[in-house]
Amino acid sequence: MNLAWRDVQHGLGRFILTCVGLSLLLGVVMGMVGIYRGLVAEALGLVRSAAADAWVVEAGKRGPFAESSRLPRDTRDAIAVHAGVAAAGAVVYQTVEFPHRGTNLRVFIVGAQIGRPGSEVRVEEGRAIVKSRSEVVANRNAGLALGERIRIGRDDFTVVGLTANATSSGGDPVLMVTLRDAQIVQWQFDPSAVRRETARDAPAGGSSDLVSAIIVRMRPDASPDGVIGSITRWKHLTAMTAAQQEEILTRSVIERARRQLGLFAVILLVVSTVVIGLIVYTMTMDKKKAIATLKLIGAPDRVIVSLILQQALAMGLVGFAIGATLIRLAKDYFPRRVVLETSDTAILLGIIIMVCLIASVFGVRSALKIDPASALGG
């Protein structure tokens, strides 16, 4: 006869409520870890999807995501013929808001040259952009429907494709358009004073022919350091590897948010540890008279140890299973991306098991000190 199971059956309602309450706490812990992972994934998504070997931006700038960068579009032509470069593509990045269905929709515009680096996108529904003007591929969380017409600035666009998991570091859904469309949108959404100043200083017709960055893909036999060094030296621009761009994003753009979420996840994990320990200890003390009775009838200590240990592990594992299920069912309803990695789940499961074992030690120590004679009390 398994005493732990019989004891659970005796107080099944209380055991289930305890597991459900614990599962909610563990679900919050897993959710915070998932939000942390999602924040990093969102920030690095655009960089990694571009599959760039190097990023070229305005001199003295750290990249199109960390700060504003403006380059003449023909800079791409000069970079494309540079030694060691296999292909180059100009891109424009711009955050805009436009009226949509009675409210303002905030999106991150990505403009790229069709067929060149930076234009690749994995379309899940519909098709990719094939026309030079007025077509857009939108991320699903923008809430746009396939075939829907939207107005950005003074131009109308048709949603021809839908993609997923394409967001900016701020969580804004991505809208992919052609480079020329993005330049026009960028020009329209610039402050009027900036437009007047740019138009005055730039040649006629060239005031809006600016891009945010150049995506570079190198030849297989090229030295990345050599190519980046020569571009920086001879073109008077800032060039960096994809790894450096990712480091700027994680260590600068989202650093404070990343650290805050990470710290909050650690605090929740510590709170969960304390709560589990208190629950196991309380459960042991509630069985004080039952344990005294077992000792009075001659039950060996290993029976009592097994009772406490099995119940603690059962509570932890059941609570973890319910919490993991709940957070997986709810993750798609979060406004920001939640990434639940198997490795994080396995690590958290290991921590929960260790916590249950450690909490059981304190419960066992208290149980073994119980006087068998106390079973005869009132």
Short mmCIF file of N, CA and C in Angstrom, two decimals, residues 99-181:
data_model
loop_
_atom_site.label_atom_id
_atom_site.label_comp_id
_atom_site.label_asym_id
_atom_site.label_seq_id
_atom_site.Cartn_x
_atom_site.Cartn_y
_atom_site.Cartn_z
N PRO A 99 -3.80 55.78 -39.68
CA PRO A 99 -5.17 55.42 -39.28
C PRO A 99 -5.59 54.08 -39.89
N HIS A 100 -6.22 53.26 -39.06
CA HIS A 100 -6.67 51.95 -39.55
C HIS A 100 -7.84 51.47 -38.69
N ARG A 101 -8.98 51.32 -39.30
CA ARG A 101 -10.18 50.82 -38.63
C ARG A 101 -10.53 51.62 -37.38
N GLY A 102 -10.47 52.91 -37.51
CA GLY A 102 -10.87 53.78 -36.42
C GLY A 102 -9.83 54.02 -35.35
N THR A 103 -8.63 53.48 -35.52
CA THR A 103 -7.57 53.72 -34.55
C THR A 103 -6.26 53.91 -35.30
N ASN A 104 -5.17 54.13 -34.57
CA ASN A 104 -3.86 54.28 -35.19
C ASN A 104 -3.09 52.97 -35.08
N LEU A 105 -2.56 52.51 -36.19
CA LEU A 105 -1.76 51.28 -36.22
C LEU A 105 -0.29 51.66 -36.34
N ARG A 106 0.50 51.19 -35.39
CA ARG A 106 1.93 51.47 -35.39
C ARG A 106 2.67 50.27 -35.98
N VAL A 107 3.47 50.52 -37.01
CA VAL A 107 4.17 49.45 -37.71
C VAL A 107 5.62 49.85 -37.96
N PHE A 108 6.41 48.85 -38.34
CA PHE A 108 7.81 49.08 -38.68
C PHE A 108 7.97 48.77 -40.16
N ILE A 109 8.19 49.81 -40.95
CA ILE A 109 8.32 49.66 -42.40
C ILE A 109 9.73 49.18 -42.75
N VAL A 110 9.80 48.13 -43.57
CA VAL A 110 11.06 47.63 -44.10
C VAL A 110 10.99 47.70 -45.62
N GLY A 111 11.83 48.50 -46.21
CA GLY A 111 11.86 48.62 -47.66
C GLY A 111 13.14 48.04 -48.22
N ALA A 112 13.03 47.21 -49.25
CA ALA A 112 14.21 46.57 -49.84
C ALA A 112 14.03 46.46 -51.34
N GLN A 113 15.15 46.31 -52.03
CA GLN A 113 15.14 46.17 -53.49
C GLN A 113 14.81 44.73 -53.86
N ILE A 114 13.82 44.54 -54.71
CA ILE A 114 13.38 43.20 -55.09
C ILE A 114 14.53 42.42 -55.72
N GLY A 115 14.76 41.21 -55.20
CA GLY A 115 15.80 40.34 -55.74
C GLY A 115 17.18 40.60 -55.19
N ARG A 116 17.30 41.57 -54.28
CA ARG A 116 18.61 41.87 -53.69
C ARG A 116 18.60 41.58 -52.19
N PRO A 117 19.78 41.47 -51.56
CA PRO A 117 19.83 41.17 -50.13
C PRO A 117 18.94 42.10 -49.31
N GLY A 118 18.18 41.50 -48.40
CA GLY A 118 17.28 42.25 -47.55
C GLY A 118 15.82 42.14 -47.96
N SER A 119 15.58 41.63 -49.20
CA SER A 119 14.20 41.53 -49.69
C SER A 119 13.57 40.17 -49.40
N GLU A 120 14.37 39.20 -48.95
CA GLU A 120 13.84 37.86 -48.72
C GLU A 120 12.90 37.85 -47.51
N VAL A 121 11.78 37.21 -47.67
CA VAL A 121 10.82 37.08 -46.58
C VAL A 121 10.07 35.76 -46.75
N ARG A 122 9.83 35.06 -45.66
CA ARG A 122 9.12 33.78 -45.71
C ARG A 122 7.63 34.07 -45.63
N VAL A 123 6.95 33.94 -46.77
CA VAL A 123 5.52 34.23 -46.84
C VAL A 123 4.73 32.98 -46.47
N GLU A 124 3.87 33.09 -45.46
CA GLU A 124 3.07 31.95 -45.02
C GLU A 124 1.73 31.86 -45.73
N GLU A 125 1.24 32.98 -46.19
CA GLU A 125 -0.03 33.03 -46.91
C GLU A 125 0.03 34.14 -47.94
N GLY A 126 -0.48 33.86 -49.14
CA GLY A 126 -0.40 34.84 -50.21
C GLY A 126 0.88 34.68 -51.01
N ARG A 127 1.47 35.79 -51.42
CA ARG A 127 2.68 35.76 -52.24
C ARG A 127 3.63 36.88 -51.83
N ALA A 128 4.82 36.82 -52.40
CA ALA A 128 5.80 37.87 -52.16
C ALA A 128 5.51 39.08 -53.04
N ILE A 129 6.22 40.16 -52.80
CA ILE A 129 6.05 41.38 -53.59
C ILE A 129 6.68 41.18 -54.98
N VAL A 130 5.92 41.48 -56.03
CA VAL A 130 6.44 41.36 -57.39
C VAL A 130 6.36 42.69 -58.15
N LYS A 131 5.50 43.59 -57.71
CA LYS A 131 5.38 44.89 -58.36
C LYS A 131 6.27 45.92 -57.67
N SER A 132 6.67 46.91 -58.42
CA SER A 132 7.59 47.91 -57.87
C SER A 132 6.91 48.91 -56.95
N ARG A 133 5.58 48.98 -56.98
CA ARG A 133 4.87 49.95 -56.17
C ARG A 133 3.60 49.35 -55.57
N SER A 134 3.24 49.85 -54.38
CA SER A 134 1.91 49.69 -53.78
C SER A 134 1.55 48.28 -53.33
N GLU A 135 2.53 47.42 -53.08
CA GLU A 135 2.27 46.09 -52.52
C GLU A 135 3.00 45.95 -51.20
N VAL A 136 2.41 45.20 -50.29
CA VAL A 136 2.99 45.04 -48.96
C VAL A 136 2.79 43.61 -48.47
N VAL A 137 3.81 43.10 -47.77
CA VAL A 137 3.72 41.83 -47.04
C VAL A 137 3.74 42.18 -45.56
N ALA A 138 2.72 41.78 -44.83
CA ALA A 138 2.55 42.21 -43.44
C ALA A 138 2.71 41.04 -42.49
N ASN A 139 3.21 41.35 -41.30
CA ASN A 139 3.25 40.35 -40.24
C ASN A 139 1.83 40.12 -39.72
N ARG A 140 1.53 38.89 -39.34
CA ARG A 140 0.17 38.53 -38.94
C ARG A 140 -0.34 39.36 -37.77
N ASN A 141 0.54 39.67 -36.80
CA ASN A 141 0.04 40.38 -35.63
C ASN A 141 -0.28 41.85 -35.89
N ALA A 142 -0.11 42.30 -37.14
CA ALA A 142 -0.57 43.64 -37.48
C ALA A 142 -2.08 43.69 -37.61
N GLY A 143 -2.71 42.52 -37.75
CA GLY A 143 -4.16 42.46 -37.84
C GLY A 143 -4.70 42.79 -39.23
N LEU A 144 -3.84 42.76 -40.24
CA LEU A 144 -4.26 43.05 -41.60
C LEU A 144 -4.66 41.76 -42.31
N ALA A 145 -5.66 41.86 -43.19
CA ALA A 145 -6.15 40.69 -43.92
C ALA A 145 -5.56 40.65 -45.32
N LEU A 146 -5.42 39.45 -45.84
CA LEU A 146 -4.90 39.28 -47.19
C LEU A 146 -5.86 39.95 -48.19
N GLY A 147 -5.31 40.79 -49.07
CA GLY A 147 -6.11 41.52 -50.04
C GLY A 147 -6.63 42.86 -49.54
N GLU A 148 -6.43 43.15 -48.26
CA GLU A 148 -6.91 44.42 -47.70
C GLU A 148 -6.10 45.59 -48.25
N ARG A 149 -6.78 46.71 -48.45
CA ARG A 149 -6.11 47.93 -48.90
C ARG A 149 -5.95 48.87 -47.71
N ILE A 150 -4.77 49.39 -47.54
CA ILE A 150 -4.47 50.30 -46.44
C ILE A 150 -3.86 51.57 -47.02
N ARG A 151 -3.98 52.66 -46.26
CA ARG A 151 -3.43 53.94 -46.70
C ARG A 151 -2.34 54.38 -45.72
N ILE A 152 -1.13 54.49 -46.24
CA ILE A 152 0.02 54.95 -45.46
C ILE A 152 0.50 56.25 -46.06
N GLY A 153 0.41 57.31 -45.28
CA GLY A 153 0.75 58.62 -45.83
C GLY A 153 -0.28 59.04 -46.87
N ARG A 154 0.18 59.28 -48.08
CA ARG A 154 -0.74 59.68 -49.15
C ARG A 154 -0.93 58.58 -50.20
N ASP A 155 -0.42 57.37 -49.90
CA ASP A 155 -0.48 56.29 -50.89
C ASP A 155 -1.26 55.10 -50.35
N ASP A 156 -1.91 54.39 -51.28
CA ASP A 156 -2.65 53.18 -50.95
C ASP A 156 -1.81 51.95 -51.26
N PHE A 157 -1.90 50.95 -50.37
CA PHE A 157 -1.15 49.70 -50.54
C PHE A 157 -2.12 48.51 -50.43
N THR A 158 -1.79 47.44 -51.12
CA THR A 158 -2.56 46.20 -51.05
C THR A 158 -1.73 45.13 -50.34
N VAL A 159 -2.34 44.47 -49.36
CA VAL A 159 -1.66 43.39 -48.63
C VAL A 159 -1.69 42.14 -49.51
N VAL A 160 -0.53 41.73 -50.03
CA VAL A 160 -0.46 40.58 -50.94
C VAL A 160 0.06 39.33 -50.26
N GLY A 161 0.62 39.48 -49.06
CA GLY A 161 1.18 38.32 -48.36
C GLY A 161 1.21 38.54 -46.87
N LEU A 162 1.22 37.44 -46.14
CA LEU A 162 1.31 37.49 -44.67
C LEU A 162 2.49 36.63 -44.23
N THR A 163 3.21 37.14 -43.26
CA THR A 163 4.33 36.41 -42.67
C THR A 163 4.14 36.36 -41.16
N ALA A 164 5.05 35.70 -40.46
CA ALA A 164 4.93 35.54 -39.00
C ALA A 164 6.27 35.82 -38.35
N ASN A 165 6.20 36.23 -37.07
CA ASN A 165 7.40 36.44 -36.25
C ASN A 165 8.34 37.48 -36.85
N ALA A 166 7.77 38.48 -37.52
CA ALA A 166 8.57 39.58 -38.06
C ALA A 166 8.17 40.85 -37.33
N THR A 167 8.97 41.23 -36.36
CA THR A 167 8.69 42.42 -35.55
C THR A 167 9.97 43.20 -35.33
N SER A 168 9.83 44.45 -34.95
CA SER A 168 10.98 45.28 -34.60
C SER A 168 11.39 45.00 -33.16
N SER A 169 12.48 45.60 -32.73
CA SER A 169 12.94 45.43 -31.36
C SER A 169 11.95 46.01 -30.36
N GLY A 170 11.07 46.91 -30.81
CA GLY A 170 10.05 47.47 -29.95
C GLY A 170 8.75 46.70 -29.96
N GLY A 171 8.70 45.61 -30.74
CA GLY A 171 7.50 44.79 -30.81
C GLY A 171 6.51 45.21 -31.87
N ASP A 172 6.85 46.22 -32.68
CA ASP A 172 5.93 46.66 -33.73
C ASP A 172 5.96 45.68 -34.90
N PRO A 173 4.79 45.32 -35.46
CA PRO A 173 4.77 44.40 -36.59
C PRO A 173 5.44 45.00 -37.81
N VAL A 174 6.08 44.13 -38.60
CA VAL A 174 6.82 44.57 -39.78
C VAL A 174 5.92 44.57 -41.00
N LEU A 175 6.05 45.61 -41.81
CA LEU A 175 5.42 45.69 -43.12
C LEU A 175 6.53 45.79 -44.16
N MET A 176 6.63 44.78 -45.04
CA MET A 176 7.64 44.77 -46.09
C MET A 176 7.08 45.45 -47.34
N VAL A 177 7.84 46.39 -47.87
CA VAL A 177 7.47 47.07 -49.11
C VAL A 177 8.72 47.18 -49.98
N THR A 178 8.56 47.70 -51.19
CA THR A 178 9.73 47.92 -52.03
C THR A 178 10.53 49.11 -51.50
N LEU A 179 11.76 49.20 -51.95
CA LEU A 179 12.62 50.28 -51.49
C LEU A 179 12.03 51.65 -51.85
N ARG A 180 11.52 51.79 -53.06
CA ARG A 180 11.00 53.09 -53.48
C ARG A 180 9.79 53.48 -52.64
N ASP A 181 8.90 52.53 -52.38
CA ASP A 181 7.74 52.83 -51.54
C ASP A 181 8.18 53.27 -50.14
#
